[in-house]
mmCIF file of C-alpha atoms in Angstrom:
data_model
loop_
_atom_site.group_PDB
_atom_site.id
_atom_site.type_symbol
_atom_site.label_atom_id
_atom_site.label_comp_id
_atom_site.label_asym_id
_atom_site.label_seq_id
_atom_site.Cartn_x
_atom_site.Cartn_y
_atom_site.Cartn_z
ATOM 1 C CA UNK A 20 0.000 0.000 0.000
ATOM 2 C CA UNK A 21 2.993 2.356 0.239
ATOM 3 C CA UNK A 22 2.510 3.643 -3.280
ATOM 4 C CA UNK A 23 -1.184 4.316 -2.552
ATOM 5 C CA UNK A 24 -0.474 6.359 0.575
ATOM 6 C CA UNK A 25 2.246 8.561 -0.836
ATOM 7 C CA UNK A 26 2.270 11.819 1.106
ATOM 8 C CA UNK A 27 2.760 14.173 -1.852
ATOM 9 C CA UNK A 28 0.104 12.557 -3.997
ATOM 10 C CA UNK A 29 -2.397 12.353 -1.171
ATOM 11 C CA UNK A 30 -2.016 16.071 -0.414
ATOM 12 C CA UNK A 31 -3.340 16.927 -3.887
ATOM 13 C CA UNK A 32 -6.482 14.846 -3.472
ATOM 14 C CA UNK A 33 -9.679 15.848 -1.679
ATOM 15 C CA UNK A 34 -9.682 13.777 1.465
ATOM 16 C CA UNK A 35 -12.065 14.172 4.402
ATOM 17 C CA UNK A 36 -11.487 16.558 7.278
ATOM 18 C CA UNK A 37 -13.782 14.581 9.570
ATOM 19 C CA UNK A 38 -14.582 10.934 10.230
ATOM 20 C CA UNK A 39 -17.252 9.562 12.549
ATOM 21 C CA UNK A 40 -15.673 6.386 13.942
ATOM 22 C CA UNK A 41 -18.575 4.964 15.985
ATOM 23 C CA UNK A 42 -19.767 3.637 18.244
ATOM 24 C CA UNK A 43 -22.160 1.107 16.750
ATOM 25 C CA UNK A 44 -25.823 1.686 17.734
ATOM 26 C CA UNK A 45 -25.098 5.163 19.115
ATOM 27 C CA UNK A 46 -26.972 7.363 16.579
ATOM 28 C CA UNK A 47 -24.203 7.616 14.007
ATOM 29 C CA UNK A 48 -26.884 7.772 11.294
ATOM 30 C CA UNK A 49 -28.452 10.774 13.004
ATOM 31 C CA UNK A 50 -25.109 12.548 13.321
ATOM 32 C CA UNK A 51 -24.319 11.771 9.686
ATOM 33 C CA UNK A 52 -27.606 13.477 8.754
ATOM 34 C CA UNK A 53 -26.977 16.470 11.017
ATOM 35 C CA UNK A 54 -23.507 16.960 9.576
ATOM 36 C CA UNK A 55 -24.583 16.483 5.976
ATOM 37 C CA UNK A 56 -27.424 18.964 6.449
ATOM 38 C CA UNK A 57 -24.990 21.727 7.412
ATOM 39 C CA UNK A 58 -24.402 24.021 4.396
ATOM 40 C CA UNK A 59 -20.616 23.822 4.833
ATOM 41 C CA UNK A 60 -20.396 20.054 5.322
ATOM 42 C CA UNK A 61 -20.785 17.247 2.812
ATOM 43 C CA UNK A 62 -20.766 13.670 3.994
ATOM 44 C CA UNK A 63 -20.085 10.694 1.759
ATOM 45 C CA UNK A 64 -22.734 8.671 -0.008
ATOM 46 C CA UNK A 65 -23.027 5.920 1.028
ATOM 47 C CA UNK A 66 -22.556 6.611 4.712
ATOM 48 C CA UNK A 67 -20.364 3.651 5.680
ATOM 49 C CA UNK A 68 -17.344 3.530 3.409
ATOM 50 C CA UNK A 69 -15.315 1.269 5.719
ATOM 51 C CA UNK A 70 -12.263 2.252 3.701
ATOM 52 C CA UNK A 71 -9.652 1.728 6.420
ATOM 53 C CA UNK A 72 -10.876 -1.781 7.251
ATOM 54 C CA UNK A 73 -10.013 -4.984 5.513
ATOM 55 C CA UNK A 74 -7.368 -6.847 3.565
ATOM 56 C CA UNK A 75 -4.725 -5.573 1.181
ATOM 57 C CA UNK A 76 -6.286 -7.459 -1.737
ATOM 58 C CA UNK A 77 -9.923 -7.880 -2.833
ATOM 59 C CA UNK A 78 -11.554 -10.639 -0.749
ATOM 60 C CA UNK A 79 -13.824 -11.672 -3.653
ATOM 61 C CA UNK A 80 -15.162 -10.391 -6.984
ATOM 62 C CA UNK A 81 -18.411 -8.822 -5.748
ATOM 63 C CA UNK A 82 -17.421 -5.145 -5.506
ATOM 64 C CA UNK A 83 -20.910 -4.156 -4.318
ATOM 65 C CA UNK A 84 -20.329 -5.937 -1.006
ATOM 66 C CA UNK A 85 -16.684 -5.037 -0.374
ATOM 67 C CA UNK A 86 -17.814 -2.420 2.135
ATOM 68 C CA UNK A 87 -18.882 -5.245 4.457
ATOM 69 C CA UNK A 88 -15.322 -6.533 4.896
ATOM 70 C CA UNK A 89 -13.430 -3.299 4.242
ATOM 71 C CA UNK A 90 -12.208 -1.418 1.182
ATOM 72 C CA UNK A 91 -8.558 -0.660 1.966
ATOM 73 C CA UNK A 92 -7.509 -2.591 -1.128
ATOM 74 C CA UNK A 93 -9.181 0.055 -3.341
ATOM 75 C CA UNK A 94 -6.478 2.586 -2.463
ATOM 76 C CA UNK A 95 -6.479 6.265 -1.498
ATOM 77 C CA UNK A 96 -7.233 7.400 -5.064
ATOM 78 C CA UNK A 97 -10.590 5.630 -4.879
ATOM 79 C CA UNK A 98 -11.249 6.947 -1.374
ATOM 80 C CA UNK A 99 -10.692 10.524 -2.511
ATOM 81 C CA UNK A 100 -13.387 10.189 -5.168
ATOM 82 C CA UNK A 101 -16.021 9.666 -2.470
ATOM 83 C CA UNK A 102 -15.921 13.306 -1.301
ATOM 84 C CA UNK A 103 -17.249 16.560 -2.717
ATOM 85 C CA UNK A 104 -14.198 18.584 -3.816
ATOM 86 C CA UNK A 105 -16.125 21.834 -3.351
ATOM 87 C CA UNK A 106 -17.239 21.233 0.245
ATOM 88 C CA UNK A 107 -15.788 23.409 2.988
ATOM 89 C CA UNK A 108 -15.695 20.293 5.168
ATOM 90 C CA UNK A 109 -16.005 16.729 3.856
ATOM 91 C CA UNK A 110 -16.536 13.637 5.927
ATOM 92 C CA UNK A 111 -17.772 10.097 6.348
ATOM 93 C CA UNK A 112 -19.180 7.884 9.112
ATOM 94 C CA UNK A 113 -18.100 4.254 9.534
ATOM 95 C CA UNK A 114 -18.794 2.712 12.972
ATOM 96 C CA UNK A 115 -16.771 -0.354 11.934
ATOM 97 C CA UNK A 116 -13.610 1.732 12.354
ATOM 98 C CA UNK A 117 -13.826 1.049 16.100
ATOM 99 C CA UNK A 118 -14.670 -2.640 15.773
ATOM 100 C CA UNK A 119 -12.598 -4.746 18.193
ATOM 101 C CA UNK A 120 -11.688 -7.002 15.256
ATOM 102 C CA UNK A 121 -10.143 -4.185 13.189
ATOM 103 C CA UNK A 122 -6.921 -3.045 14.930
ATOM 104 C CA UNK A 123 -5.472 -2.012 11.563
ATOM 105 C CA UNK A 124 -7.774 1.000 11.199
ATOM 106 C CA UNK A 125 -6.150 3.607 13.452
ATOM 107 C CA UNK A 126 -2.567 3.399 12.078
ATOM 108 C CA UNK A 127 -3.857 3.339 8.498
ATOM 109 C CA UNK A 128 -6.017 6.380 9.141
ATOM 110 C CA UNK A 129 -3.162 8.255 10.790
ATOM 111 C CA UNK A 130 -0.969 7.607 7.733
ATOM 112 C CA UNK A 131 -3.576 8.940 5.305
ATOM 113 C CA UNK A 132 -5.371 11.576 7.429
ATOM 114 C CA UNK A 133 -2.952 12.807 10.111
ATOM 115 C CA UNK A 134 -4.939 16.002 10.793
ATOM 116 C CA UNK A 135 -8.437 14.512 10.662
ATOM 117 C CA UNK A 136 -11.094 15.492 13.207
ATOM 118 C CA UNK A 137 -12.672 12.379 14.708
ATOM 119 C CA UNK A 138 -16.142 12.011 16.212
ATOM 120 C CA UNK A 139 -17.022 9.143 18.541
ATOM 121 C CA UNK A 140 -20.535 8.708 19.889
ATOM 122 C CA UNK A 141 -21.347 6.916 23.128
ATOM 123 C CA UNK A 142 -24.547 6.023 24.947
ATOM 124 C CA UNK A 143 -25.450 4.148 28.101
ATOM 125 C CA UNK A 144 -23.247 1.072 27.622
ATOM 126 C CA UNK A 145 -25.953 -1.373 28.695
ATOM 127 C CA UNK A 146 -28.527 0.193 26.366
ATOM 128 C CA UNK A 147 -25.999 0.054 23.523
ATOM 129 C CA UNK A 148 -25.257 -3.623 24.082
ATOM 130 C CA UNK A 149 -28.963 -4.438 24.264
ATOM 131 C CA UNK A 150 -29.637 -2.460 21.083
ATOM 132 C CA UNK A 151 -26.927 -4.392 19.244
ATOM 133 C CA UNK A 152 -28.298 -7.677 20.555
ATOM 134 C CA UNK A 153 -31.807 -6.834 19.352
ATOM 135 C CA UNK A 154 -30.391 -5.787 15.976
ATOM 136 C CA UNK A 155 -28.745 -9.188 15.556
ATOM 137 C CA UNK A 156 -31.889 -10.979 16.716
ATOM 138 C CA UNK A 157 -33.861 -9.185 14.010
ATOM 139 C CA UNK A 158 -31.384 -10.043 11.286
ATOM 140 C CA UNK A 159 -31.248 -13.673 12.408
ATOM 141 C CA UNK A 160 -27.575 -13.803 13.369
ATOM 142 C CA UNK A 161 -28.220 -14.135 17.115
ATOM 143 C CA UNK A 162 -30.323 -16.956 18.600
ATOM 144 C CA UNK A 163 -29.204 -16.985 22.220
ATOM 145 C CA UNK A 164 -30.974 -15.374 25.151
ATOM 146 C CA UNK A 165 -30.037 -11.775 25.877
ATOM 147 C CA UNK A 166 -28.165 -12.692 29.046
ATOM 148 C CA UNK A 167 -26.178 -15.497 27.423
ATOM 149 C CA UNK A 168 -25.215 -13.381 24.414
ATOM 150 C CA UNK A 169 -24.314 -10.116 26.109
ATOM 151 C CA UNK A 170 -22.334 -11.720 28.933
ATOM 152 C CA UNK A 171 -20.403 -14.007 26.581
ATOM 153 C CA UNK A 172 -16.800 -12.689 26.695
ATOM 154 C CA UNK A 173 -16.217 -14.087 23.204
ATOM 155 C CA UNK A 174 -18.925 -11.855 21.691
ATOM 156 C CA UNK A 175 -18.572 -8.158 20.855
ATOM 157 C CA UNK A 176 -21.466 -6.853 22.936
ATOM 158 C CA UNK A 177 -19.300 -5.892 25.910
ATOM 159 C CA UNK A 178 -16.288 -5.014 23.754
ATOM 160 C CA UNK A 179 -18.286 -2.538 21.675
ATOM 161 C CA UNK A 180 -19.549 -0.899 24.881
ATOM 162 C CA UNK A 181 -15.991 -0.622 26.233
ATOM 163 C CA UNK A 182 -15.679 2.868 24.817
ATOM 164 C CA UNK A 183 -12.263 3.825 26.149
ATOM 165 C CA UNK A 184 -10.788 0.541 24.948
ATOM 166 C CA UNK A 185 -12.167 1.208 21.475
ATOM 167 C CA UNK A 186 -10.609 4.685 21.491
ATOM 168 C CA UNK A 187 -7.184 3.584 22.736
ATOM 169 C CA UNK A 188 -5.765 2.687 19.291
ATOM 170 C CA UNK A 189 -6.742 6.163 18.038
ATOM 171 C CA UNK A 190 -5.310 7.898 21.112
ATOM 172 C CA UNK A 191 -1.965 6.269 20.331
ATOM 173 C CA UNK A 192 -1.755 7.934 16.905
ATOM 174 C CA UNK A 193 -3.913 11.079 17.202
ATOM 175 C CA UNK A 194 -3.862 13.973 19.651
ATOM 176 C CA UNK A 195 -6.721 13.878 22.185
ATOM 177 C CA UNK A 196 -8.077 17.202 20.918
ATOM 178 C CA UNK A 197 -8.637 15.623 17.496
ATOM 179 C CA UNK A 198 -11.291 13.352 19.016
ATOM 180 C CA UNK A 199 -14.723 14.642 20.018
ATOM 181 C CA UNK A 200 -16.738 12.294 22.251
ATOM 182 C CA UNK A 201 -20.475 12.928 21.882
ATOM 183 C CA UNK A 202 -22.845 11.538 24.520
ATOM 184 C CA UNK A 203 -26.000 10.419 22.746
ATOM 185 C CA UNK A 204 -28.288 11.197 25.679
ATOM 186 C CA UNK A 205 -27.080 14.807 25.634
ATOM 187 C CA UNK A 206 -27.475 15.054 21.896
ATOM 188 C CA UNK A 207 -31.063 13.896 22.291
ATOM 189 C CA UNK A 208 -31.898 16.364 25.063
ATOM 190 C CA UNK A 209 -29.714 19.358 24.178
ATOM 191 C CA UNK A 210 -29.331 19.113 20.425
ATOM 192 C CA UNK A 211 -28.518 22.731 19.708
ATOM 193 C CA UNK A 212 -25.790 22.948 22.338
ATOM 194 C CA UNK A 213 -24.246 19.620 21.340
ATOM 195 C CA UNK A 214 -24.432 20.306 17.617
ATOM 196 C CA UNK A 215 -22.838 23.733 17.999
ATOM 197 C CA UNK A 216 -19.907 22.044 19.740
ATOM 198 C CA UNK A 217 -19.797 19.301 17.107
ATOM 199 C CA UNK A 218 -19.828 21.734 14.188
ATOM 200 C CA UNK A 219 -17.054 23.760 15.809
ATOM 201 C CA UNK A 220 -14.976 20.617 16.304
ATOM 202 C CA UNK A 221 -15.128 19.678 12.608
ATOM 203 C CA UNK A 222 -14.418 23.217 11.421
ATOM 204 C CA UNK A 223 -17.910 24.408 10.464
ATOM 205 C CA UNK A 224 -19.768 27.509 11.623
ATOM 206 C CA UNK A 225 -22.617 27.317 14.159
ATOM 207 C CA UNK A 226 -25.850 26.592 12.318
ATOM 208 C CA UNK A 227 -29.432 25.649 13.077
ATOM 209 C CA UNK A 228 -32.386 24.722 10.925
ATOM 210 C CA UNK A 229 -35.637 23.736 12.611
ATOM 211 C CA UNK A 230 -36.700 21.339 9.861
ATOM 212 C CA UNK A 231 -33.434 19.409 9.867
ATOM 213 C CA UNK A 232 -32.859 19.411 13.600
ATOM 214 C CA UNK A 233 -35.906 17.456 14.650
ATOM 215 C CA UNK A 234 -36.053 14.332 16.833
ATOM 216 C CA UNK A 235 -36.922 12.364 13.683
ATOM 217 C CA UNK A 236 -33.206 11.988 13.017
ATOM 218 C CA UNK A 237 -32.717 10.276 16.357
ATOM 219 C CA UNK A 238 -33.283 6.553 16.132
ATOM 220 C CA UNK A 239 -31.705 5.717 19.501
ATOM 221 C CA UNK A 240 -33.657 6.275 22.708
ATOM 222 C CA UNK A 241 -34.044 4.558 26.059
ATOM 223 C CA UNK A 242 -37.081 2.612 24.788
ATOM 224 C CA UNK A 243 -36.969 -1.007 25.908
ATOM 225 C CA UNK A 244 -34.493 -0.289 28.694
ATOM 226 C CA UNK A 245 -33.235 -3.399 30.477
ATOM 227 C CA UNK A 246 -32.913 -3.263 34.256
ATOM 228 C CA UNK A 247 -32.323 -5.784 37.004
ATOM 229 C CA UNK A 248 -29.444 -8.259 37.360
ATOM 230 C CA UNK A 249 -28.278 -8.030 33.737
ATOM 231 C CA UNK A 250 -27.848 -4.269 33.951
ATOM 232 C CA UNK A 251 -25.937 -4.520 37.202
ATOM 233 C CA UNK A 252 -23.650 -7.230 35.827
ATOM 234 C CA UNK A 253 -22.834 -5.286 32.672
ATOM 235 C CA UNK A 254 -22.270 -2.046 34.571
ATOM 236 C CA UNK A 255 -19.885 -3.824 36.927
ATOM 237 C CA UNK A 256 -17.963 -5.409 34.066
ATOM 238 C CA UNK A 257 -17.620 -2.054 32.283
ATOM 239 C CA UNK A 258 -17.066 0.160 35.339
ATOM 240 C CA UNK A 259 -13.295 0.518 34.909
ATOM 241 C CA UNK A 260 -13.615 1.349 31.218
ATOM 242 C CA UNK A 261 -16.299 3.944 31.958
ATOM 243 C CA UNK A 262 -14.052 5.569 34.557
ATOM 244 C CA UNK A 263 -11.218 5.877 32.030
ATOM 245 C CA UNK A 264 -13.584 7.387 29.460
ATOM 246 C CA UNK A 265 -14.819 9.967 31.966
ATOM 247 C CA UNK A 266 -11.223 10.816 32.864
ATOM 248 C CA UNK A 267 -10.426 11.254 29.183
ATOM 249 C CA UNK A 268 -13.248 13.745 28.607
ATOM 250 C CA UNK A 269 -12.901 15.239 32.123
ATOM 251 C CA UNK A 270 -16.621 14.838 32.651
ATOM 252 C CA UNK A 271 -18.825 12.490 34.642
ATOM 253 C CA UNK A 272 -21.631 11.161 32.484
ATOM 254 C CA UNK A 273 -24.427 11.434 35.027
ATOM 255 C CA UNK A 274 -27.056 10.598 32.430
ATOM 256 C CA UNK A 275 -25.977 6.954 32.652
ATOM 257 C CA UNK A 276 -26.883 6.879 36.343
ATOM 258 C CA UNK A 277 -30.534 7.720 35.779
ATOM 259 C CA UNK A 278 -33.102 5.069 36.602
ATOM 260 C CA UNK A 279 -30.832 3.152 38.960
#
């Protein structure tokens, strides 16, 4: 890939200034819509490019499904064609970039986009795990009970809710101020305040449009909240990771204590 990540050539291409790197089931689709609706920002179509994931060579001949396993083999020239060259700020959103099974993403991204502004969304870690479980139940890939699946250390339910652990590879290659952590519960309740901060982080001016900024863009809520022993077990297992995340952002996420 060295020839495809040549510094001089890359500098002449239009590459994104911002990348939403997750987390899965934390309203990344809503944030993609909010960013793309800003007059200075243009997000990629489709949303999930998954460029930095995957093998060095095509995994098979079906190019329409390469995004599922990663598109790194397409090269930076292809990646650059996915962005509007006239946008003030261009970006993409691929939650798979923080998948526990994709450790290659952060160093690849740092080589291609050293100055990128990253956005990472988090939500109540139990709610996120439950949402992912229900997603997999709907698509038929999960048949176990909720307790058996979520508490299985070999599954990704707990790993994907270990937010600091998912950010660690990026913190090793990017400055902390390049990463904006967005708490979904705050985005839902205080959209204007949170979006102003998000737009500023990615280099866009403050902006508000009543039609765009409606709750219709928010698909993640606390509906179907799981309480009882499962919640307590998951919270205990993720307590240390949550503490490290709160230390990173210098903020206690009190919203995750509600309903206890």
